[in-house]
PDB file of C-alpha atoms in Angstrom:
ATOM      1  CA  MET A 217      -0.003   0.000  -0.003  1.00 58.00           C
ATOM      2  CA  LYS A 218       1.135   3.526  -0.799  1.00 61.00           C
ATOM      3  CA  GLU A 219       2.472   5.566   2.117  1.00 67.00           C
ATOM      4  CA  PHE A 220       0.211   8.382   3.294  1.00 66.00           C
ATOM      5  CA  PRO A 221       0.627  11.215   5.739  1.00 75.00           C
ATOM      6  CA  HIS A 222       0.012  10.283   9.419  1.00 89.00           C
ATOM      7  CA  TYR A 223      -2.976  12.589   9.895  1.00 95.00           C
ATOM      8  CA  PHE A 224      -6.680  12.401   8.960  1.00 98.00           C
ATOM      9  CA  ALA A 225      -7.115  13.338   5.287  1.00 97.00           C
ATOM     10  CA  ASP A 226      -7.780  17.083   4.655  1.00 97.00           C
ATOM     11  CA  ALA A 227      -7.257  18.002   8.359  1.00 98.00           C
ATOM     12  CA  GLU A 228      -4.600  20.568   7.497  1.00 96.00           C
ATOM     13  CA  GLU A 229      -5.873  23.615   9.446  1.00 98.00           C
ATOM     14  CA  SER A 230      -3.975  24.811  12.537  1.00 98.00           C
ATOM     15  CA  PHE A 231      -5.398  24.173  16.041  1.00 98.00           C
ATOM     16  CA  ASN A 232      -6.383  27.846  16.433  1.00 98.00           C
ATOM     17  CA  GLY A 233      -7.974  28.078  13.013  1.00 98.00           C
ATOM     18  CA  ALA A 234      -9.944  24.865  13.127  1.00 98.00           C
ATOM     19  CA  ASP A 235     -13.520  24.186  14.154  1.00 98.00           C
ATOM     20  CA  PHE A 236     -12.941  20.418  14.522  1.00 99.00           C
ATOM     21  CA  ILE A 237     -10.036  18.931  16.560  1.00 99.00           C
ATOM     22  CA  ILE A 238      -9.426  15.305  15.660  1.00 99.00           C
ATOM     23  CA  PHE A 239      -7.305  13.251  18.026  1.00 98.00           C
ATOM     24  CA  GLY A 240      -6.482   9.602  18.592  1.00 98.00           C
ATOM     25  CA  LEU A 241      -6.994   7.632  21.787  1.00 97.00           C
ATOM     26  CA  PRO A 242      -4.880   4.467  21.347  1.00 97.00           C
ATOM     27  CA  TYR A 243      -6.068   2.528  24.347  1.00 94.00           C
ATOM     28  CA  ASP A 244      -7.291  -1.042  24.815  1.00 88.00           C
ATOM     29  CA  LYS A 245      -6.032  -2.064  28.276  1.00 76.00           C
ATOM     30  CA  THR A 246      -9.435  -3.258  29.499  1.00 71.00           C
ATOM     31  CA  SER A 247     -10.502  -5.170  26.400  1.00 72.00           C
ATOM     32  CA  SER A 248     -12.040  -8.442  27.266  1.00 68.00           C
ATOM     33  CA  PHE A 249     -12.389 -10.345  23.960  1.00 68.00           C
ATOM     34  CA  ARG A 250     -10.222  -8.958  21.106  1.00 78.00           C
ATOM     35  CA  PHE A 251      -7.284  -6.729  21.702  1.00 78.00           C
ATOM     36  CA  GLY A 252      -6.023  -4.230  19.083  1.00 88.00           C
ATOM     37  CA  ALA A 253      -8.316  -1.239  19.349  1.00 91.00           C
ATOM     38  CA  ARG A 254      -5.288   0.865  20.283  1.00 95.00           C
ATOM     39  CA  LEU A 255      -4.183   0.484  16.673  1.00 96.00           C
ATOM     40  CA  ALA A 256      -7.448   1.934  15.212  1.00 96.00           C
ATOM     41  CA  PRO A 257      -6.500   5.637  15.144  1.00 98.00           C
ATOM     42  CA  ARG A 258      -3.621   4.930  12.869  1.00 97.00           C
ATOM     43  CA  GLU A 259      -5.558   2.620  10.563  1.00 96.00           C
ATOM     44  CA  ILE A 260      -8.619   4.869  10.401  1.00 98.00           C
ATOM     45  CA  ARG A 261      -6.467   7.857   9.464  1.00 98.00           C
ATOM     46  CA  LYS A 262      -4.801   5.777   6.773  1.00 96.00           C
ATOM     47  CA  ALA A 263      -8.199   4.745   5.463  1.00 96.00           C
ATOM     48  CA  SER A 264      -9.341   8.363   5.247  1.00 98.00           C
ATOM     49  CA  TRP A 265      -6.909   8.943   2.398  1.00 96.00           C
ATOM     50  CA  ASN A 266      -9.033   6.573   0.239  1.00 96.00           C
ATOM     51  CA  PHE A 267     -11.621   9.345  -0.257  1.00 97.00           C
ATOM     52  CA  GLU A 268     -11.662  12.241  -2.592  1.00 96.00           C
ATOM     53  CA  SER A 269     -11.637  15.653  -0.910  1.00 97.00           C
ATOM     54  CA  PHE A 270     -14.913  16.470  -2.629  1.00 97.00           C
ATOM     55  CA  ASP A 271     -17.827  14.278  -1.533  1.00 96.00           C
ATOM     56  CA  VAL A 272     -20.376  13.863  -4.284  1.00 95.00           C
ATOM     57  CA  LEU A 273     -23.263  12.701  -2.107  1.00 91.00           C
ATOM     58  CA  MET A 274     -22.900  15.555   0.430  1.00 92.00           C
ATOM     59  CA  GLY A 275     -21.718  18.215  -2.017  1.00 93.00           C
ATOM     60  CA  ILE A 276     -18.891  19.181   0.354  1.00 95.00           C
ATOM     61  CA  ASP A 277     -15.226  19.908  -0.383  1.00 97.00           C
ATOM     62  CA  PHE A 278     -13.372  18.761   2.724  1.00 98.00           C
ATOM     63  CA  THR A 279     -10.457  21.098   1.970  1.00 97.00           C
ATOM     64  CA  GLU A 280     -12.888  23.964   2.972  1.00 97.00           C
ATOM     65  CA  VAL A 281     -13.826  22.336   6.340  1.00 98.00           C
ATOM     66  CA  PRO A 282     -11.542  23.637   9.080  1.00 98.00           C
ATOM     67  CA  MET A 283     -10.159  20.491  10.670  1.00 98.00           C
ATOM     68  CA  HIS A 284      -6.970  19.942  12.673  1.00 98.00           C
ATOM     69  CA  ASP A 285      -5.468  16.544  13.540  1.00 98.00           C
ATOM     70  CA  TYR A 286      -3.663  16.886  16.872  1.00 98.00           C
ATOM     71  CA  GLY A 287      -2.255  13.314  16.745  1.00 97.00           C
ATOM     72  CA  ASP A 288      -2.567  10.771  19.481  1.00 97.00           C
ATOM     73  CA  LEU A 289      -2.615  11.367  23.195  1.00 97.00           C
ATOM     74  CA  ASP A 290       0.091   9.495  25.104  1.00 95.00           C
ATOM     75  CA  ILE A 291      -2.173   7.107  26.977  1.00 96.00           C
ATOM     76  CA  GLU A 292      -1.431   3.689  25.606  1.00 90.00           C
ATOM     77  CA  ASN A 293       0.469   2.410  28.715  1.00 91.00           C
ATOM     78  CA  LYS A 294      -1.454   4.186  31.424  1.00 94.00           C
ATOM     79  CA  ASN A 295      -3.834   2.646  33.896  1.00 94.00           C
ATOM     80  CA  SER A 296      -7.521   3.403  33.447  1.00 91.00           C
ATOM     81  CA  GLU A 297      -7.744   6.330  35.900  1.00 92.00           C
ATOM     82  CA  ASP A 298      -4.626   8.118  34.618  1.00 96.00           C
ATOM     83  CA  MET A 299      -5.839   7.563  31.100  1.00 93.00           C
ATOM     84  CA  LEU A 300      -9.228   9.128  31.848  1.00 94.00           C
ATOM     85  CA  GLU A 301      -7.541  12.085  33.567  1.00 95.00           C
ATOM     86  CA  SER A 302      -5.384  12.719  30.446  1.00 97.00           C
ATOM     87  CA  VAL A 303      -8.384  12.450  28.133  1.00 97.00           C
ATOM     88  CA  LYS A 304     -10.455  14.763  30.400  1.00 96.00           C
ATOM     89  CA  ARG A 305      -7.676  17.451  30.402  1.00 97.00           C
ATOM     90  CA  PHE A 306      -7.387  17.444  26.634  1.00 98.00           C
ATOM     91  CA  SER A 307     -11.161  17.352  26.111  1.00 97.00           C
ATOM     92  CA  LYS A 308     -11.568  20.420  28.327  1.00 97.00           C
ATOM     93  CA  LYS A 309      -8.797  22.217  26.387  1.00 97.00           C
ATOM     94  CA  VAL A 310     -10.624  21.617  23.155  1.00 98.00           C
ATOM     95  CA  ILE A 311     -13.983  22.615  24.500  1.00 97.00           C
ATOM     96  CA  GLU A 312     -12.756  25.743  26.233  1.00 97.00           C
ATOM     97  CA  ALA A 313     -11.195  26.762  22.938  1.00 98.00           C
ATOM     98  CA  LYS A 314     -14.773  26.614  21.529  1.00 97.00           C
ATOM     99  CA  LYS A 315     -13.938  23.768  19.182  1.00 98.00           C
ATOM    100  CA  ILE A 316     -15.602  20.395  18.540  1.00 98.00           C
ATOM    101  CA  PRO A 317     -13.624  17.351  19.794  1.00 98.00           C
ATOM    102  CA  VAL A 318     -13.550  14.398  17.425  1.00 99.00           C
ATOM    103  CA  ALA A 319     -11.989  11.415  19.225  1.00 98.00           C
ATOM    104  CA  ILE A 320     -10.856   8.228  17.468  1.00 98.00           C
ATOM    105  CA  GLY A 321     -10.498   5.252  19.886  1.00 90.00           C
ATOM    106  CA  GLY A 322      -9.428   3.002  21.165  1.00 89.00           C
ATOM    107  CA  GLU A 323     -11.914   1.171  23.313  1.00 91.00           C
ATOM    108  CA  HIS A 324     -15.112   2.570  24.763  1.00 90.00           C
ATOM    109  CA  SER A 325     -13.567   3.126  28.215  1.00 90.00           C
ATOM    110  CA  VAL A 326     -12.227   6.506  26.865  1.00 95.00           C
ATOM    111  CA  THR A 327     -15.664   8.030  26.514  1.00 97.00           C
ATOM    112  CA  PRO A 328     -16.278   9.002  30.188  1.00 95.00           C
ATOM    113  CA  GLY A 329     -13.153  11.110  30.143  1.00 95.00           C
ATOM    114  CA  LEU A 330     -14.301  12.915  27.061  1.00 97.00           C
ATOM    115  CA  ILE A 331     -17.697  13.644  28.664  1.00 95.00           C
ATOM    116  CA  GLU A 332     -15.953  15.089  31.745  1.00 91.00           C
ATOM    117  CA  GLY A 333     -14.855  18.022  29.617  1.00 87.00           C
ATOM    118  CA  PHE A 334     -18.473  19.238  29.195  1.00 94.00           C
ATOM    119  CA  ASP A 335     -20.562  21.169  31.770  1.00 88.00           C
ATOM    120  CA  ASP A 336     -23.915  20.299  30.299  1.00 90.00           C
ATOM    121  CA  VAL A 337     -24.517  17.815  27.540  1.00 96.00           C
ATOM    122  CA  PHE A 338     -27.002  15.123  26.474  1.00 98.00           C
ATOM    123  CA  VAL A 339     -25.251  11.883  25.508  1.00 98.00           C
ATOM    124  CA  ILE A 340     -26.444   9.621  22.727  1.00 99.00           C
ATOM    125  CA  SER A 341     -24.534   6.402  22.659  1.00 98.00           C
ATOM    126  CA  LEU A 342     -24.701   3.883  19.742  1.00 98.00           C
ATOM    127  CA  ASP A 343     -23.642   0.528  21.103  1.00 97.00           C
ATOM    128  CA  ALA A 344     -24.483  -3.148  20.776  1.00 97.00           C
ATOM    129  CA  HIS A 345     -23.777  -3.480  24.576  1.00 96.00           C
ATOM    130  CA  LEU A 346     -25.396  -1.794  27.472  1.00 94.00           C
ATOM    131  CA  ASP A 347     -22.017  -1.144  29.218  1.00 91.00           C
ATOM    132  CA  PHE A 348     -23.904  -0.451  32.449  1.00 94.00           C
ATOM    133  CA  ARG A 349     -21.938  -2.620  34.845  1.00 90.00           C
ATOM    134  CA  ASP A 350     -20.700  -0.852  37.951  1.00 87.00           C
ATOM    135  CA  GLU A 351     -17.390  -2.750  37.689  1.00 77.00           C
ATOM    136  CA  TYR A 352     -15.926  -5.547  35.511  1.00 78.00           C
ATOM    137  CA  GLU A 353     -12.884  -7.673  36.136  1.00 76.00           C
ATOM    138  CA  GLY A 354     -12.285  -5.555  39.274  1.00 75.00           C
ATOM    139  CA  ASN A 355     -12.207  -2.264  37.351  1.00 76.00           C
ATOM    140  CA  ARG A 356     -14.903   0.451  37.590  1.00 79.00           C
ATOM    141  CA  TYR A 357     -13.408   2.036  34.449  1.00 75.00           C
ATOM    142  CA  ASN A 358     -13.541  -1.044  32.261  1.00 76.00           C
ATOM    143  CA  HIS A 359     -14.997  -0.665  28.770  1.00 80.00           C
ATOM    144  CA  ALA A 360     -18.004  -2.672  30.027  1.00 78.00           C
ATOM    145  CA  CYS A 361     -18.728   0.160  32.509  1.00 90.00           C
ATOM    146  CA  ALA A 362     -18.649   3.065  30.058  1.00 92.00           C
ATOM    147  CA  SER A 363     -22.283   3.970  30.097  1.00 94.00           C
ATOM    148  CA  ARG A 364     -22.436   3.668  33.933  1.00 95.00           C
ATOM    149  CA  ARG A 365     -19.526   6.079  34.305  1.00 94.00           C
ATOM    150  CA  VAL A 366     -21.169   8.472  31.852  1.00 96.00           C
ATOM    151  CA  VAL A 367     -24.313   8.384  33.931  1.00 96.00           C
ATOM    152  CA  ASP A 368     -22.254   9.282  37.026  1.00 94.00           C
ATOM    153  CA  LYS A 369     -21.349  12.556  35.261  1.00 94.00           C
ATOM    154  CA  VAL A 370     -24.577  13.543  33.297  1.00 96.00           C
ATOM    155  CA  GLY A 371     -27.315  11.770  35.214  1.00 96.00           C
ATOM    156  CA  ILE A 372     -29.613   8.955  34.154  1.00 97.00           C
ATOM    157  CA  ASP A 373     -32.012  11.312  32.375  1.00 96.00           C
ATOM    158  CA  ASN A 374     -29.346  12.710  30.054  1.00 97.00           C
ATOM    159  CA  ILE A 375     -28.317   9.674  28.137  1.00 98.00           C
ATOM    160  CA  THR A 376     -29.935   7.300  25.605  1.00 98.00           C
ATOM    161  CA  ILE A 377     -28.379   4.207  24.128  1.00 98.00           C
ATOM    162  CA  LEU A 378     -29.350   2.961  20.661  1.00 98.00           C
ATOM    163  CA  GLY A 379     -28.751  -0.470  19.096  1.00 98.00           C
ATOM    164  CA  VAL A 380     -28.434  -2.572  22.280  1.00 97.00           C
ATOM    165  CA  ARG A 381     -28.605  -6.385  21.880  1.00 96.00           C
ATOM    166  CA  SER A 382     -26.243  -7.623  24.603  1.00 94.00           C
ATOM    167  CA  ALA A 383     -26.198  -7.297  28.409  1.00 91.00           C
ATOM    168  CA  GLU A 384     -25.586  -9.349  31.528  1.00 89.00           C
ATOM    169  CA  ARG A 385     -28.956 -10.131  33.318  1.00 96.00           C
ATOM    170  CA  LYS A 386     -28.267  -8.142  36.501  1.00 95.00           C
ATOM    171  CA  GLU A 387     -26.897  -5.291  34.475  1.00 95.00           C
ATOM    172  CA  LEU A 388     -30.104  -5.142  32.444  1.00 96.00           C
ATOM    173  CA  GLU A 389     -32.272  -5.330  35.589  1.00 97.00           C
ATOM    174  CA  LYS A 390     -30.313  -2.508  37.173  1.00 96.00           C
ATOM    175  CA  ALA A 391     -30.600  -0.386  34.002  1.00 96.00           C
ATOM    176  CA  ARG A 392     -34.416  -0.830  33.958  1.00 97.00           C
ATOM    177  CA  LYS A 393     -34.680  -0.150  37.695  1.00 96.00           C
ATOM    178  CA  ASP A 394     -32.704   3.034  37.383  1.00 96.00           C
ATOM    179  CA  GLY A 395     -34.737   4.231  34.389  1.00 97.00           C
ATOM    180  CA  LEU A 396     -31.922   4.088  31.809  1.00 97.00           C
ATOM    181  CA  LYS A 397     -33.484   4.817  28.343  1.00 98.00           C
ATOM    182  CA  PHE A 398     -32.227   2.457  25.702  1.00 98.00           C
ATOM    183  CA  PHE A 399     -33.507   0.992  22.450  1.00 98.00           C
ATOM    184  CA  THR A 400     -32.630  -2.491  21.168  1.00 98.00           C
ATOM    185  CA  SER A 401     -31.547  -3.015  17.592  1.00 97.00           C
ATOM    186  CA  LYS A 402     -34.782  -4.949  17.016  1.00 96.00           C
ATOM    187  CA  SER A 403     -36.945  -2.056  18.277  1.00 96.00           C
ATOM    188  CA  LEU A 404     -35.232   0.283  15.851  1.00 97.00           C
ATOM    189  CA  SER A 405     -35.779  -1.887  12.821  1.00 93.00           C
ATOM    190  CA  GLY A 406     -38.267  -0.111  10.689  1.00 92.00           C
ATOM    191  CA  ASN A 407     -38.941   2.330  13.405  1.00 96.00           C
ATOM    192  CA  ILE A 408     -35.836   4.453  13.764  1.00 97.00           C
ATOM    193  CA  ASP A 409     -37.457   7.645  12.484  1.00 97.00           C
ATOM    194  CA  ASN A 410     -40.060   7.578  15.256  1.00 98.00           C
ATOM    195  CA  VAL A 411     -37.363   6.770  17.877  1.00 98.00           C
ATOM    196  CA  LEU A 412     -35.177   9.628  16.740  1.00 98.00           C
ATOM    197  CA  LYS A 413     -38.123  12.028  16.896  1.00 98.00           C
ATOM    198  CA  GLU A 414     -38.781  10.902  20.516  1.00 98.00           C
ATOM    199  CA  ILE A 415     -35.108  11.401  21.486  1.00 98.00           C
ATOM    200  CA  SER A 416     -35.005  14.797  19.751  1.00 97.00           C
ATOM    201  CA  GLU A 417     -37.913  15.890  21.956  1.00 96.00           C
ATOM    202  CA  ASP A 418     -36.008  14.665  25.069  1.00 95.00           C
ATOM    203  CA  VAL A 419     -32.897  16.577  23.986  1.00 96.00           C
ATOM    204  CA  GLY A 420     -34.676  19.819  23.116  1.00 93.00           C
ATOM    205  CA  GLU A 421     -32.174  22.650  22.530  1.00 90.00           C
ATOM    206  CA  ARG A 422     -29.368  21.112  24.507  1.00 94.00           C
ATOM    207  CA  LYS A 423     -26.052  20.176  23.053  1.00 97.00           C
ATOM    208  CA  VAL A 424     -25.497  16.491  22.118  1.00 98.00           C
ATOM    209  CA  TYR A 425     -22.400  14.364  22.651  1.00 98.00           C
ATOM    210  CA  LEU A 426     -22.419  11.411  20.267  1.00 99.00           C
ATOM    211  CA  SER A 427     -20.537   8.231  21.123  1.00 98.00           C
ATOM    212  CA  ILE A 428     -20.349   5.669  18.277  1.00 98.00           C
ATOM    213  CA  ASP A 429     -19.199   2.281  19.390  1.00 98.00           C
ATOM    214  CA  PHE A 430     -18.689   0.610  16.072  1.00 98.00           C
ATOM    215  CA  ASP A 431     -19.973  -2.737  17.254  1.00 97.00           C
ATOM    216  CA  VAL A 432     -23.464  -1.158  17.027  1.00 98.00           C
ATOM    217  CA  LEU A 433     -23.246  -2.072  13.355  1.00 98.00           C
ATOM    218  CA  ASP A 434     -24.007  -5.560  12.148  1.00 98.00           C
ATOM    219  CA  PRO A 435     -20.712  -7.486  11.673  1.00 97.00           C
ATOM    220  CA  THR A 436     -21.582  -7.754   8.001  1.00 96.00           C
ATOM    221  CA  TYR A 437     -20.633  -4.092   7.731  1.00 97.00           C
ATOM    222  CA  ALA A 438     -18.027  -3.860  10.480  1.00 97.00           C
ATOM    223  CA  PRO A 439     -16.434  -7.244  11.235  1.00 97.00           C
ATOM    224  CA  GLY A 440     -13.260  -5.744  12.637  1.00 97.00           C
ATOM    225  CA  VAL A 441     -14.456  -4.681  16.093  1.00 97.00           C
ATOM    226  CA  SER A 442     -13.404  -5.667  19.586  1.00 90.00           C
ATOM    227  CA  THR A 443     -16.699  -7.366  20.610  1.00 91.00           C
ATOM    228  CA  PRO A 444     -18.788  -8.113  17.580  1.00 95.00           C
ATOM    229  CA  GLU A 445     -22.531  -8.799  18.041  1.00 94.00           C
ATOM    230  CA  PRO A 446     -24.810 -10.018  15.244  1.00 97.00           C
ATOM    231  CA  PHE A 447     -28.158  -8.480  14.266  1.00 97.00           C
ATOM    232  CA  GLY A 448     -26.999  -4.952  14.430  1.00 97.00           C
ATOM    233  CA  LEU A 449     -27.731  -1.640  12.776  1.00 98.00           C
ATOM    234  CA  GLU A 450     -26.965  -0.626   9.165  1.00 98.00           C
ATOM    235  CA  PRO A 451     -24.657   2.262   8.277  1.00 98.00           C
ATOM    236  CA  ASP A 452     -27.642   4.329   7.067  1.00 98.00           C
ATOM    237  CA  ASP A 453     -29.129   4.046  10.541  1.00 98.00           C
ATOM    238  CA  VAL A 454     -25.980   5.696  12.047  1.00 98.00           C
ATOM    239  CA  ILE A 455     -26.098   8.422   9.370  1.00 98.00           C
ATOM    240  CA  LYS A 456     -29.730   9.087  10.252  1.00 98.00           C
ATOM    241  CA  VAL A 457     -28.727   9.624  13.870  1.00 99.00           C
ATOM    242  CA  ILE A 458     -25.942  12.021  12.813  1.00 99.00           C
ATOM    243  CA  LYS A 459     -28.227  14.024  10.507  1.00 98.00           C
ATOM    244  CA  THR A 460     -30.989  14.288  13.167  1.00 98.00           C
ATOM    245  CA  PHE A 461     -28.726  15.882  15.755  1.00 98.00           C
ATOM    246  CA  ALA A 462     -26.128  17.601  13.501  1.00 98.00           C
ATOM    247  CA  ASP A 463     -27.253  21.048  14.619  1.00 97.00           C
ATOM    248  CA  ARG A 464     -26.652  20.180  18.244  1.00 98.00           C
ATOM    249  CA  ILE A 465     -23.491  18.030  18.170  1.00 98.00           C
ATOM    250  CA  ALA A 466     -20.885  19.444  20.522  1.00 98.00           C
ATOM    251  CA  GLY A 467     -18.466  16.530  20.119  1.00 98.00           C
ATOM    252  CA  PHE A 468     -18.267  12.908  19.171  1.00 98.00           C
ATOM    253  CA  ASP A 469     -16.126   9.760  19.391  1.00 98.00           C
ATOM    254  CA  LEU A 470     -15.794   6.625  17.321  1.00 98.00           C
ATOM    255  CA  VAL A 471     -14.505   3.682  19.246  1.00 98.00           C
ATOM    256  CA  GLU A 472     -13.884  -0.126  19.293  1.00 94.00           C
ATOM    257  CA  VAL A 473     -12.534  -0.618  15.779  1.00 97.00           C
ATOM    258  CA  CYS A 474     -10.033  -3.482  16.047  1.00 96.00           C
ATOM    259  CA  PRO A 475      -7.680  -3.522  13.123  1.00 95.00           C
ATOM    260  CA  PRO A 476      -6.095  -7.006  13.707  1.00 94.00           C
ATOM    261  CA  TYR A 477      -9.518  -8.503  12.953  1.00 93.00           C
ATOM    262  CA  ASP A 478     -10.339  -6.269  10.017  1.00 91.00           C
ATOM    263  CA  PHE A 479      -9.844  -6.837   6.314  1.00 88.00           C
ATOM    264  CA  GLY A 480      -9.779  -3.046   5.853  1.00 84.00           C
ATOM    265  CA  ASN A 481     -13.453  -2.527   5.256  1.00 94.00           C
ATOM    266  CA  THR A 482     -14.198  -1.649   8.944  1.00 98.00           C
ATOM    267  CA  SER A 483     -11.580   1.148   8.998  1.00 98.00           C
ATOM    268  CA  ILE A 484     -12.811   2.440   5.658  1.00 98.00           C
ATOM    269  CA  LEU A 485     -16.350   2.676   6.915  1.00 98.00           C
ATOM    270  CA  ALA A 486     -15.214   4.209  10.203  1.00 99.00           C
ATOM    271  CA  ALA A 487     -13.274   6.970   8.337  1.00 98.00           C
ATOM    272  CA  LYS A 488     -16.289   7.622   6.168  1.00 98.00           C
ATOM    273  CA  ILE A 489     -18.637   7.914   9.129  1.00 99.00           C
ATOM    274  CA  ILE A 490     -16.307  10.328  10.838  1.00 99.00           C
ATOM    275  CA  ARG A 491     -16.155  12.468   7.598  1.00 98.00           C
ATOM    276  CA  ILE A 492     -19.985  12.431   7.411  1.00 98.00           C
ATOM    277  CA  ALA A 493     -20.322  13.473  11.059  1.00 98.00           C
ATOM    278  CA  ILE A 494     -17.911  16.302  10.608  1.00 98.00           C
ATOM    279  CA  ALA A 495     -19.523  17.416   7.383  1.00 98.00           C
ATOM    280  CA  GLU A 496     -23.116  17.283   8.695  1.00 98.00           C
ATOM    281  CA  THR A 497     -22.162  19.174  11.842  1.00 98.00           C
ATOM    282  CA  TRP A 498     -20.313  21.803   9.796  1.00 97.00           C
ATOM    283  CA  LYS A 499     -23.209  22.253   7.396  1.00 95.00           C
ATOM    284  CA  ALA A 500     -25.641  22.633  10.242  1.00 94.00           C
ATOM    285  CA  SER A 501     -23.467  25.246  11.906  1.00 89.00           C
ATOM    286  CA  ARG A 502     -23.472  27.376   8.740  1.00 86.00           C
ATOM    287  CA  SER A 503     -27.242  27.168   8.003  1.00 77.00           C
TER     288      SER A 503
END
């Protein structure tokens, strides 16, 4: 394969001049099935160079979108708590500069640190798994606890999870008891427009943080993820979510791509989804 620059395609603006700050979070220390998500930022960046700067379907020239690729945070060898502190500090730096953070994981355990950078935000998480355990394998900051730690920050009424089809029994019971709002992949099939309308009413005028765990997609589309789960969403479902909330997106992450188990198609799709999310958010901010 041809050598490409080590930054996300077309992200050539300076930090100060950019609206979108892209950064990698190469972390997979708590992975419990497939390891390798730490390699995803590099592979997704590489995949981004597959696309033309001009996108025919969106009518956008990405050379006109003010994006900066900061590179990767130095978190690969840190323990969970130190990793989250590093992510939180950088997230706050980006937000305080009035820019939109675009984080490329890495595993889902990074998301609570990203959320910590916001004062007030509604979280929409796309995930095959509930991730609502209080602790897993002795670690409260395990990737299987991501939603629970986000709730600790934003409250149970300020998060919705879409695409769920896997949870431990007690975890599910706890989520229902606490009033966590989530939608299974089956409940979204043929009904996603109505669900998004309902969530949009819940959100109101508030800003949205979007967390895209790539295992929300059916493995047909994204086989190279850390914990694949059949009977998932289609890429168009994810795009519908992005378009619905584009005018309110304050930041987003894409996590759990696992390159050692990928034939390249997962990273290609991940790079495309990131480009779409940036483009739709940028278009909405200009309208």
